[in-house]
Coordinates of C-alpha atoms (C1' of nucleotides) in Angstrom, one line a residue:
Chain A
X1 CA -149.8 7.3 152.0
X2 CA -150.4 3.8 152.0
X3 CA -151.2 1.8 148.4
X4 CA -151.5 -1.7 147.4
X5 CA -151.4 -4.1 144.4
X6 CA -153.8 -6.5 145.3
X7 CA -153.8 -9.3 142.3
X8 CA -155.6 -12.9 142.3
X9 CA -152.7 -15.6 142.2
X10 CA -154.7 -17.0 139.1
X11 CA -151.7 -17.2 136.4
X12 CA -149.2 -15.3 135.2
X13 CA -148.9 -11.6 136.0
X14 CA -149.5 -9.6 133.1
X15 CA -149.1 -6.2 131.7
X16 CA -152.0 -4.6 132.5
X17 CA -151.2 -5.6 136.1
X18 CA -147.8 -4.5 136.0
X19 CA -148.9 -1.2 135.0
X20 CA -151.5 -0.6 138.2
X21 CA -148.6 -2.3 139.9
X22 CA -146.6 0.7 138.3
X23 CA -149.1 3.5 139.2
X24 CA -149.2 2.4 142.7
X25 CA -145.5 2.3 143.4
X26 CA -144.7 5.2 141.9
X27 CA -147.4 7.2 143.8
X28 CA -146.3 5.5 147.1
X29 CA -142.3 6.5 146.2
X30 CA -143.2 10.2 145.3
X31 CA -145.1 10.7 148.4
X32 CA -142.5 8.5 150.9
X33 CA -145.4 6.3 151.0
X34 CA -146.0 2.4 151.7
X35 CA -146.2 0.0 148.5
X36 CA -148.0 -3.2 149.7
X37 CA -148.4 -6.3 147.8
X38 CA -151.8 -8.5 149.1
X39 CA -152.5 -11.6 147.3
X40 CA -156.6 -11.9 146.8
X41 CA -156.6 -15.8 147.0
X42 CA -160.4 -16.2 148.0
X43 CA -161.0 -18.1 145.4
X44 CA -159.8 -21.7 145.6
X45 CA -161.3 -23.1 142.2
X46 CA -158.9 -20.7 140.2
X47 CA -155.7 -21.0 142.3
X48 CA -152.3 -21.6 140.5
X49 CA -149.6 -22.4 142.7
X50 CA -147.0 -20.9 140.8
X51 CA -148.5 -17.5 140.3
X52 CA -147.9 -16.1 143.4
X53 CA -143.9 -16.4 142.8
X54 CA -144.5 -15.5 139.3
X55 CA -146.0 -12.1 140.8
X56 CA -143.1 -11.4 142.8
X57 CA -140.8 -11.9 140.6
X58 CA -142.0 -10.3 138.0
X59 CA -142.1 -7.2 140.1
X60 CA -138.9 -7.4 141.3
X61 CA -137.6 -7.7 137.7
X62 CA -139.1 -4.6 137.0
X63 CA -137.7 -2.9 139.6
X64 CA -140.6 -2.3 142.0
X65 CA -139.8 -3.7 145.5
X66 CA -142.6 -3.7 147.6
X67 CA -142.3 -2.6 151.7
X68 CA -145.5 -5.0 152.7
X69 CA -146.2 -8.5 151.6
X70 CA -145.5 -11.9 151.3
X71 CA -142.2 -13.4 152.2
X72 CA -141.6 -9.7 153.7
X73 CA -144.2 -9.3 156.6
X74 CA -145.4 -5.8 157.8
X75 CA -147.7 -3.9 160.4
X76 CA -150.7 -5.6 158.8
X77 CA -149.3 -9.2 158.0
X78 CA -150.6 -11.6 157.1
X79 CA -151.0 -10.4 153.4
X80 CA -152.6 -13.4 152.0
X81 CA -156.5 -13.1 152.2
X82 CA -156.7 -16.8 152.3
X83 CA -155.2 -16.2 156.1
X84 CA -157.3 -13.3 157.1
X85 CA -160.4 -15.3 157.4
X86 CA -161.3 -13.8 160.9
X87 CA -161.5 -10.3 159.8
X88 CA -164.3 -10.9 157.1
X89 CA -166.3 -13.4 159.3
X90 CA -166.5 -10.8 161.8
X91 CA -167.4 -8.0 159.3
X92 CA -169.8 -10.1 157.8
X93 CA -171.6 -10.6 161.0
X94 CA -171.7 -7.3 162.0
X95 CA -173.7 -6.4 158.8
X96 CA -175.6 -9.4 159.3
X97 CA -176.6 -8.2 162.7
X98 CA -177.2 -4.6 161.6
X99 CA -179.7 -5.9 159.1
X100 CA -177.6 -4.6 156.2
X101 CA -176.9 -8.1 154.7
X102 CA -179.1 -11.4 154.8
X103 CA -178.8 -14.9 154.4
X104 CA -179.6 -16.1 151.1
X105 CA -180.2 -20.8 150.9
X106 CA -180.7 -20.6 147.1
X107 CA -178.7 -23.2 145.4
X108 CA -177.0 -22.2 142.0
X109 CA -179.6 -24.2 140.2
X110 CA -182.4 -22.3 141.9
X111 CA -180.5 -19.0 141.0
X112 CA -179.7 -20.4 137.2
X113 CA -183.8 -21.0 137.3
X114 CA -184.3 -17.5 138.1
X115 CA -182.2 -16.3 135.7
X116 CA -184.0 -18.4 132.9
X117 CA -187.2 -17.4 134.3
X118 CA -187.0 -13.8 134.0
X119 CA -184.4 -13.5 130.8
X120 CA -186.2 -11.7 127.9
X121 CA -185.0 -9.5 125.2
X122 CA -185.4 -6.5 127.1
X123 CA -183.7 -8.1 130.3
X124 CA -180.7 -10.6 129.4
X125 CA -179.3 -10.4 132.3
X126 CA -181.5 -10.5 135.6
X127 CA -180.2 -9.8 138.8
X128 CA -180.9 -11.1 142.7
X129 CA -181.7 -7.5 144.0
X130 CA -184.5 -6.0 145.1
X131 CA -186.8 -6.9 142.7
X132 CA -186.5 -10.6 142.9
X133 CA -185.2 -11.4 146.5
X134 CA -188.4 -11.6 147.8
X135 CA -189.2 -14.1 145.9
X136 CA -185.7 -16.5 146.9
X137 CA -185.4 -18.3 149.8
X138 CA -184.0 -16.3 152.1
X139 CA -183.5 -14.8 155.4
X140 CA -186.1 -12.2 154.1
X141 CA -188.8 -14.6 153.0
X142 CA -187.7 -17.1 155.3
X143 CA -189.1 -17.2 159.3
X144 CA -186.5 -16.8 161.7
X145 CA -187.2 -19.9 163.2
X146 CA -186.8 -21.6 159.8
X147 CA -183.5 -19.7 159.2
X148 CA -182.2 -20.9 162.2
X149 CA -183.5 -24.5 161.5
X150 CA -181.5 -24.5 158.2
X151 CA -178.4 -23.0 159.7
X152 CA -178.7 -25.7 162.7
X153 CA -178.9 -28.6 159.9
X154 CA -175.6 -26.9 157.9
X155 CA -177.7 -26.0 154.8
X156 CA -175.3 -24.4 152.1
X157 CA -175.7 -20.4 152.2
X158 CA -174.5 -17.5 151.3
X159 CA -174.5 -13.7 152.5
X160 CA -175.7 -11.2 150.4
X161 CA -175.3 -7.3 151.1
X162 CA -178.9 -5.6 151.6
X163 CA -178.8 -2.9 148.5
X164 CA -181.1 -0.1 149.6
X165 CA -183.5 1.1 147.1
X166 CA -183.5 4.5 145.6
X167 CA -180.4 6.0 146.6
X168 CA -177.6 7.9 144.5
X169 CA -174.1 6.7 145.7
X170 CA -171.7 9.3 144.6
X171 CA -168.2 9.2 145.2
X172 CA -164.8 11.2 143.7
X173 CA -162.6 9.6 141.1
X174 CA -159.2 10.9 141.0
X175 CA -159.3 10.2 137.3
X176 CA -163.0 10.1 136.2
X177 CA -164.0 12.9 138.7
X178 CA -167.6 12.8 140.1
X179 CA -169.5 9.3 139.1
X180 CA -172.8 8.5 140.4
X181 CA -174.7 5.7 140.6
X182 CA -178.5 4.6 141.7
X183 CA -178.3 2.2 143.8
X184 CA -181.7 0.6 142.4
X185 CA -179.4 -0.9 139.9
X186 CA -177.0 -2.5 142.2
X187 CA -177.2 -6.2 142.8
X188 CA -177.6 -8.3 146.0
X189 CA -174.1 -8.9 145.9
X190 CA -172.5 -12.2 147.4
X191 CA -170.4 -11.2 150.1
X192 CA -169.7 -14.7 151.7
X193 CA -170.0 -17.9 149.7
X194 CA -171.0 -21.3 150.4
X195 CA -167.8 -22.5 151.1
X196 CA -167.5 -19.5 153.4
X197 CA -164.6 -17.6 151.9
X198 CA -165.5 -14.0 151.3
X199 CA -165.7 -12.6 147.7
X200 CA -163.5 -9.8 146.7
X201 CA -165.8 -6.8 147.6
X202 CA -166.0 -7.8 151.0
X203 CA -162.6 -9.3 151.1
X204 CA -161.1 -5.8 149.7
X205 CA -163.4 -3.2 151.5
X206 CA -162.1 -4.9 154.8
X207 CA -158.6 -5.5 154.2
X208 CA -158.1 -1.9 152.6
X209 CA -159.5 -0.4 155.8
X210 CA -157.6 -2.7 158.0
X211 CA -154.4 -2.0 156.0
X212 CA -154.9 2.0 156.1
X213 CA -155.1 2.0 152.5
X214 CA -155.4 5.6 151.5
X215 CA -155.8 5.4 147.8
X216 CA -157.0 2.8 145.7
X217 CA -155.5 2.5 142.2
X218 CA -157.0 -0.4 139.6
X219 CA -158.3 -1.1 136.8
X220 CA -161.1 0.5 135.3
X221 CA -163.3 -3.0 135.6
X222 CA -163.8 -2.4 138.9
X223 CA -165.2 1.2 138.9
X224 CA -168.9 -0.5 138.0
X225 CA -168.5 -2.4 141.5
X226 CA -167.5 1.0 143.4
X227 CA -171.5 1.4 144.4
X228 CA -171.0 -1.8 146.6
X229 CA -167.9 -0.8 147.8
X230 CA -169.0 2.2 148.9
X231 CA -172.1 0.6 150.8
X232 CA -169.9 -1.4 152.7
X233 CA -167.7 1.2 154.0
X234 CA -170.5 2.9 154.6
X235 CA -172.1 0.3 156.8
X236 CA -168.9 -1.0 158.3
X237 CA -168.3 2.7 159.5
X238 CA -164.9 3.1 157.5
X239 CA -163.9 5.7 155.8
X240 CA -163.4 5.1 152.2
X241 CA -160.0 5.4 150.3
X242 CA -159.5 7.7 147.6
X243 CA -160.0 5.8 144.6
X244 CA -158.6 6.2 140.9
X245 CA -159.6 3.8 138.3
X246 CA -157.1 3.3 135.4
X247 CA -158.1 3.3 131.9
X248 CA -157.9 -0.7 130.4
X249 CA -154.7 -1.7 127.9
X250 CA -156.6 -2.9 124.6
X251 CA -155.3 -5.1 121.9
X252 CA -153.6 -3.5 118.9
X253 CA -156.3 -4.4 117.1
X254 CA -158.5 -2.1 119.0
X255 CA -160.4 -4.6 121.0
X256 CA -160.2 -5.8 124.5
X257 CA -156.8 -7.8 125.2
X258 CA -157.4 -11.1 126.4
X259 CA -155.6 -14.2 126.2
X260 CA -157.2 -15.7 123.0
X261 CA -156.8 -12.1 121.7
X262 CA -153.1 -12.1 122.1
X263 CA -152.8 -15.6 121.0
X264 CA -154.2 -14.3 117.6
X265 CA -152.1 -11.4 117.0
X266 CA -148.8 -13.1 118.5
X267 CA -148.2 -10.4 121.2
X268 CA -146.9 -11.2 124.8
X269 CA -149.5 -10.9 127.3
X270 CA -147.7 -11.9 130.6
X271 CA -144.7 -9.8 131.7
X272 CA -142.6 -13.2 131.3
X273 CA -143.2 -13.3 128.2
X274 CA -141.6 -9.8 127.5
X275 CA -138.8 -10.7 129.5
X276 CA -137.9 -13.8 127.8
X277 CA -138.9 -11.9 124.5
X278 CA -135.7 -9.8 125.5
X279 CA -137.5 -6.6 126.7
X280 CA -135.1 -4.9 129.3
X281 CA -137.0 -4.1 132.3
X282 CA -136.5 -0.4 132.2
X283 CA -137.8 0.0 128.4
X284 CA -141.1 -2.0 129.7
X285 CA -141.6 0.5 132.6
X286 CA -140.9 3.2 130.3
X287 CA -143.5 2.2 127.9
X288 CA -146.2 0.7 130.6
X289 CA -146.1 4.3 132.5
X290 CA -146.6 6.4 129.0
X291 CA -149.9 4.1 128.7
X292 CA -152.6 6.3 130.1
X293 CA -150.4 8.3 131.3
X294 CA -147.8 11.4 130.7
X295 CA -146.1 14.1 132.0
X296 CA -146.9 16.9 130.0
X297 CA -143.4 17.9 128.7
X298 CA -142.0 16.6 125.9
X299 CA -139.7 14.1 127.5
X300 CA -139.8 10.6 126.3
X301 CA -137.3 8.5 127.9
X302 CA -137.4 8.1 131.8
X303 CA -136.0 6.1 134.4
X304 CA -137.6 4.7 137.7
X305 CA -136.4 8.1 139.6
X306 CA -137.7 10.0 137.0
X307 CA -140.9 8.5 136.8
X308 CA -141.4 9.2 140.4
X309 CA -140.4 12.6 140.5
X310 CA -142.5 13.1 137.5
X311 CA -146.2 10.7 138.1
X312 CA -149.4 12.5 139.2
X313 CA -152.8 10.4 139.2
X314 CA -154.1 13.4 137.8
X315 CA -152.0 13.4 134.5
X316 CA -153.5 9.6 133.8
X317 CA -155.8 9.6 130.8
X318 CA -159.5 8.4 130.9
X319 CA -159.6 6.5 127.4
X320 CA -158.7 3.1 126.8
X321 CA -155.0 2.4 125.6
X322 CA -153.9 0.2 122.6
X323 CA -150.8 -1.9 123.0
X324 CA -148.2 -0.7 120.3
X325 CA -145.4 -2.8 120.0
X326 CA -143.3 -0.6 117.9
X327 CA -143.1 1.9 120.6
X328 CA -142.1 -0.6 123.4
X329 CA -139.2 -1.8 120.6
X330 CA -138.0 1.4 120.3
X331 CA -137.9 2.4 124.0
X332 CA -136.0 -1.1 124.5
X333 CA -133.7 0.1 121.9
X334 CA -133.3 3.3 123.8
X335 CA -132.0 1.9 126.9
X336 CA -129.9 -0.4 124.8
X337 CA -128.1 2.4 123.8
X338 CA -127.4 3.9 127.5
X339 CA -126.4 0.6 129.0
X340 CA -122.6 0.1 129.5
X341 CA -120.6 -2.8 127.2
X342 CA -120.6 -4.8 130.4
X343 CA -124.4 -5.2 131.1
X344 CA -125.1 -5.5 127.1
X345 CA -122.4 -8.3 127.2
X346 CA -124.0 -10.3 130.3
X347 CA -127.7 -9.6 128.7
X348 CA -126.9 -11.2 125.6
X349 CA -124.2 -13.4 126.5
X350 CA -126.6 -16.6 126.7
X351 CA -128.2 -16.1 123.3
X352 CA -125.0 -15.8 121.7
X353 CA -123.0 -18.9 123.2
X354 CA -126.4 -20.4 121.7
X355 CA -125.4 -19.4 118.1
X356 CA -121.6 -19.8 118.3
X357 CA -120.7 -21.5 121.4
X358 CA -118.6 -20.1 123.9
X359 CA -116.9 -16.5 123.8
X360 CA -114.5 -14.8 125.4
X361 CA -115.8 -11.6 127.4
X362 CA -113.4 -9.0 126.0
X363 CA -114.3 -9.8 122.6
X364 CA -118.1 -9.5 123.7
X365 CA -117.2 -6.5 125.5
X366 CA -115.7 -5.3 122.1
X367 CA -118.6 -6.6 119.8
X368 CA -121.3 -4.7 122.6
X369 CA -119.5 -1.7 122.3
X370 CA -119.9 -1.2 118.5
X371 CA -123.2 -2.7 118.0
X372 CA -124.7 -0.6 120.8
X373 CA -126.3 1.9 118.5
X374 CA -127.6 -0.6 115.9
X375 CA -129.9 -3.1 117.9
X376 CA -132.8 -3.1 119.5
X377 CA -132.6 -6.3 122.0
X378 CA -129.2 -7.3 123.7
X379 CA -130.1 -10.4 121.7
X380 CA -129.9 -9.1 118.7
X381 CA -125.9 -9.4 119.0
X382 CA -126.6 -13.4 118.2
X383 CA -127.1 -12.4 115.3
X384 CA -124.1 -10.8 114.1
X385 CA -122.3 -14.6 114.2
X386 CA -119.7 -13.0 112.1
X387 CA -117.8 -11.3 115.0
X388 CA -116.9 -14.9 116.5
X389 CA -116.7 -17.4 113.5
X390 CA -116.1 -16.8 109.7
X391 CA -119.1 -16.8 107.2
X392 CA -120.7 -20.2 105.7
X393 CA -122.3 -18.5 103.1
X394 CA -122.0 -15.2 101.0
X395 CA -125.3 -13.0 100.8
X396 CA -126.5 -13.8 97.3
X397 CA -127.7 -10.3 96.5
X398 CA -124.5 -8.9 98.3
X399 CA -122.6 -10.8 95.6
X400 CA -124.6 -10.0 93.1
X401 CA -124.2 -6.3 93.4
X402 CA -120.6 -5.8 94.9
X403 CA -119.0 -8.9 94.1
X404 CA -116.9 -7.9 90.5
X405 CA -114.6 -9.8 88.5
X406 CA -111.5 -8.2 90.1
X407 CA -112.7 -8.5 93.7
X408 CA -111.1 -11.7 94.7
X409 CA -107.7 -10.2 93.4
X410 CA -108.4 -7.1 95.4
X411 CA -109.4 -9.2 98.6
X412 CA -106.5 -11.3 98.2
X413 CA -104.1 -8.1 97.6
X414 CA -105.7 -6.4 100.9
X415 CA -105.2 -9.7 102.5
X416 CA -101.3 -9.3 102.0
X417 CA -101.5 -5.6 102.9
X418 CA -103.0 -6.9 106.4
X419 CA -100.8 -9.4 107.4
X420 CA -98.0 -7.4 107.1
X421 CA -99.2 -4.6 109.0
X422 CA -97.6 -4.4 112.1
X423 CA -99.9 -2.5 114.2
X424 CA -103.3 -3.5 112.7
X425 CA -105.5 -0.7 114.0
X426 CA -108.7 0.8 112.8
X427 CA -106.5 3.6 110.7
X428 CA -103.4 1.6 109.8
X429 CA -106.4 -0.4 108.4
X430 CA -107.9 2.1 106.0
X431 CA -105.0 3.7 105.3
X432 CA -103.7 0.3 103.5
X433 CA -107.2 -0.2 101.9
X434 CA -106.9 3.6 100.3
X435 CA -103.1 2.7 99.3
X436 CA -104.7 -0.5 97.4
X437 CA -107.2 1.5 95.7
X438 CA -104.9 4.4 94.4
X439 CA -102.2 1.7 93.2
X440 CA -104.9 -0.2 91.6
X441 CA -106.1 2.7 89.8
X442 CA -109.7 1.8 91.3
X443 CA -112.4 3.4 93.3
X444 CA -112.6 2.6 97.3
X445 CA -115.7 1.3 97.2
X446 CA -114.6 -1.8 94.5
X447 CA -112.6 -3.0 97.4
X448 CA -114.0 -2.2 100.7
X449 CA -117.6 -3.6 99.7
X450 CA -115.8 -7.3 98.2
X451 CA -113.9 -6.8 101.7
X452 CA -116.8 -6.7 104.2
X453 CA -118.6 -9.6 102.2
X454 CA -115.6 -11.6 102.4
X455 CA -115.1 -11.1 106.1
X456 CA -118.7 -11.0 107.2
X457 CA -120.4 -12.6 104.6
X458 CA -123.3 -9.7 104.6
X459 CA -123.5 -6.3 103.1
X460 CA -124.6 -4.2 106.6
X461 CA -122.6 -3.7 109.9
X462 CA -121.0 -1.3 111.5
X463 CA -118.0 0.8 110.7
X464 CA -115.4 -1.5 108.4
X465 CA -112.4 -0.9 109.8
X466 CA -113.7 -1.2 113.6
X467 CA -115.4 -4.6 112.4
X468 CA -111.9 -5.9 111.2
X469 CA -109.9 -5.2 114.3
X470 CA -113.0 -6.3 116.5
X471 CA -112.4 -9.5 114.3
X472 CA -108.5 -9.6 114.4
X473 CA -105.9 -9.8 112.1
X474 CA -105.2 -13.1 111.9
X475 CA -108.9 -14.0 111.4
X476 CA -109.1 -11.1 109.2
X477 CA -106.4 -12.4 106.4
X478 CA -107.7 -16.1 106.7
X479 CA -111.4 -15.2 106.0
X480 CA -109.9 -12.5 103.2
X481 CA -107.9 -15.6 101.1
X482 CA -110.7 -18.1 102.0
X483 CA -113.1 -16.1 100.1
X484 CA -110.8 -15.0 97.2
X485 CA -110.3 -18.7 97.0
X486 CA -113.9 -19.5 96.9
X487 CA -115.7 -16.6 95.1
X488 CA -112.5 -16.3 92.3
X489 CA -114.1 -16.2 88.8
X490 CA -112.7 -19.4 87.0
X491 CA -112.6 -19.9 83.2
X492 CA -116.0 -21.4 81.4
X493 CA -114.5 -24.7 80.8
X494 CA -113.0 -25.3 83.9
X495 CA -116.1 -24.9 86.1
X496 CA -118.2 -27.5 86.7
Chain B
rG1 C1' -181.5 -4.7 126.9
rC2 C1' -179.7 -1.9 131.2
rC3 C1' -175.9 1.1 134.4
rG4 C1' -171.3 3.3 133.9
rC5 C1' -166.7 5.7 131.7
rG6 C1' -164.6 7.1 127.4
rU7 C1' -164.0 9.2 121.8
rU8 C1' -157.7 14.5 118.9
rC9 C1' -152.9 12.2 113.3
rG10 C1' -152.7 4.4 112.0
rU11 C1' -150.8 4.5 117.4
rC12 C1' -149.6 7.2 122.7
rU13 C1' -150.9 12.1 123.4
rA14 C1' -150.1 17.9 124.5
rG15 C1' -153.8 21.5 124.5
rG16 C1' -159.5 22.3 128.4
rG17 C1' -162.8 29.0 125.2
rG18 C1' -159.3 33.8 121.8
rU19 C1' -151.9 32.4 122.4
rU20 C1' -153.6 26.6 117.2
rU21 C1' -151.5 27.4 109.9
rA22 C1' -153.7 22.1 116.3
rG23 C1' -147.6 20.7 119.3
rG24 C1' -144.3 16.1 120.6
rA25 C1' -143.0 10.9 120.6
rC26 C1' -143.7 5.7 117.7
rG27 C1' -144.8 4.0 112.5
rC28 C1' -144.3 5.4 107.5
rC29 C1' -142.1 8.5 103.1
rG30 C1' -138.1 11.8 101.7
rC31 C1' -133.3 14.1 102.1
rC32 C1' -128.6 15.2 104.0
rC33 C1' -124.5 12.4 106.6
rU34 C1' -121.9 7.9 104.9
rU35 C1' -118.0 2.4 102.3
rU36 C1' -123.1 -0.7 104.1
rC37 C1' -127.2 -1.0 107.3
rA38 C1' -127.9 1.8 111.7
rC39 C1' -127.6 6.0 114.5
rG40 C1' -128.1 10.9 114.2
rG41 C1' -130.0 15.7 111.4
rC42 C1' -133.6 17.9 108.3
rG43 C1' -138.3 18.1 106.5
rG44 C1' -143.0 15.2 105.0
rU45 C1' -147.9 12.5 105.7
rA46 C1' -151.6 12.0 108.9
rA47 C1' -156.3 13.8 114.1
rC48 C1' -160.3 17.6 117.2
rA49 C1' -166.5 11.3 116.0
rC50 C1' -171.5 14.1 114.1
rG51 C1' -175.6 16.8 115.1
rG52 C1' -177.4 20.9 117.5
rG53 C1' -177.0 24.4 121.1
rU54 C1' -174.2 28.7 124.6
rU55 C1' -171.1 32.4 122.9
rC56 C1' -168.3 38.2 119.2
rA57 C1' -165.3 33.5 119.5
rA58 C1' -165.4 26.4 120.8
rA59 C1' -160.7 21.0 119.5
rU60 C1' -161.6 23.1 124.1
rC61 C1' -168.6 24.4 127.6
rC62 C1' -174.1 22.2 127.4
rC63 C1' -177.5 18.8 125.2
rG64 C1' -178.2 14.8 121.5
rU65 C1' -176.7 10.8 118.4
rA66 C1' -172.9 7.1 116.9
rC67 C1' -169.1 4.2 117.9
rG68 C1' -165.6 1.7 121.6
rC69 C1' -165.0 -0.3 126.4
rG70 C1' -166.1 -2.0 131.1
rG71 C1' -170.1 -3.7 134.3
rU72 C1' -174.3 -6.8 135.1
rA73 C1' -170.9 -14.7 138.3
rC74 C1' -171.1 -18.2 144.9
rC75 C1' -164.4 -14.8 138.8
rA76 C1' -161.2 -11.2 140.4

RNA sequence: GCCGCGUUCGUCUAGGGGUUUAGGACGCCGCCCUUUCACGGCGGUAACACGGGUUCAAAUCCCGUACGCGGUACCA
């Protein structure tokens, strides 16, 4: 089994592309096959220099190492279509020689004119096909001499596929079953552009055969092109690979997921954006795998190894799927919990240091351990700045609700108790507070909430005593006293 | 317009003639746990697009309609 991911380097890899790559990768790994990366750079006008590196980086980040491709080589190198020109040229020559393709001299303006002439309400998109080719300037309508003369003169020209009339083209799609098209509906696809480069259709068919691709898994946007490809396989004398056309990823609003719609909705589109937003690659992979596929069991969280084990093309859905970032976030939280404190620390360090400056590794590790189950992103650790420095302000709503007349005094007393607490463990810190509640004759809650506010500035967080221990005794005592001072009730007259 | 592909809770989906009072997950709501917020546990909300047919029986098969998506480029 040999499969390929064949993106065009026209921009950053988007998540739809990553999902296509993933399904190819899973299938290859599951069957001990080969996963190939092929760069389809035949459109020079849309070429983006950094795109290829972004594709490679994104695949690597996601944990999908390819077996053959740019920078890696392989038995069918090179893997850039721009370097495989001769292959397409000889394929086009064979097609021409066999009468399966023809040369057309029509300029883009000629074709525009054709469209303009024929466009009606009933036919808004006229085609260059068997109904119109006879009225155009091509080797079907020109004499042999005239064609040769123009060729010798260097007239710009393209090569078009000579699509037969009235043939039913059938093929089996692994996801959709039997699909049939009438060849009359197919246009005379340009195979070689006037700059000499092949179009996707020719290059793709030639390369899939040359690289011995056995399974083509790609987006549904290609389904309508399959008849052209089947014709090319037949005319070139090649056996077509197995086909599987994936449902498209739709925007959360239901429409198509375009750059524009993504911007409007404020959702990331490119893999790089997800990466920068702090998503874990394992989470994105798991999420993407389930966007249009499911294992048929109730297991939701899968490692790459488990996905490889469970994946089958047949269990892929057939209808478009909407992106649900809520679920992605949930997956991310799932993977964060499975990470070691060390991994969380290393993934959050930059964000934390941006927020509070240089932090001690041991401290960060302790914070990661304590907060693991309450965060969605590793970077969320940066929100709890109180682990690393005292609060600048105290949460107002919390103060209103929890800070009473006697709070400053109780917090001060608790500071004294902690200061003389030699061991300062979670247990001793808690015991001290319970003793204080008893000797002062107040409820436990009357102390713990003000203490939390005094030490962290907020009302939410991990267990109080675990938090105190992570922050450290001296610092806790200092913050408690500072809060007791700042928030002490003052006589009305002395105020202001 | 034409061609192709689709259509089960808001979303991702299971289910492919009787096993279904249509199952799971995310989200949302409630309860429990609890010093708070989470986590976790328990419970709840919520779907077979519509119309015909086939059949003893249809979410499941067939036809039609509606709607959505894709294609209809010298882009991929």
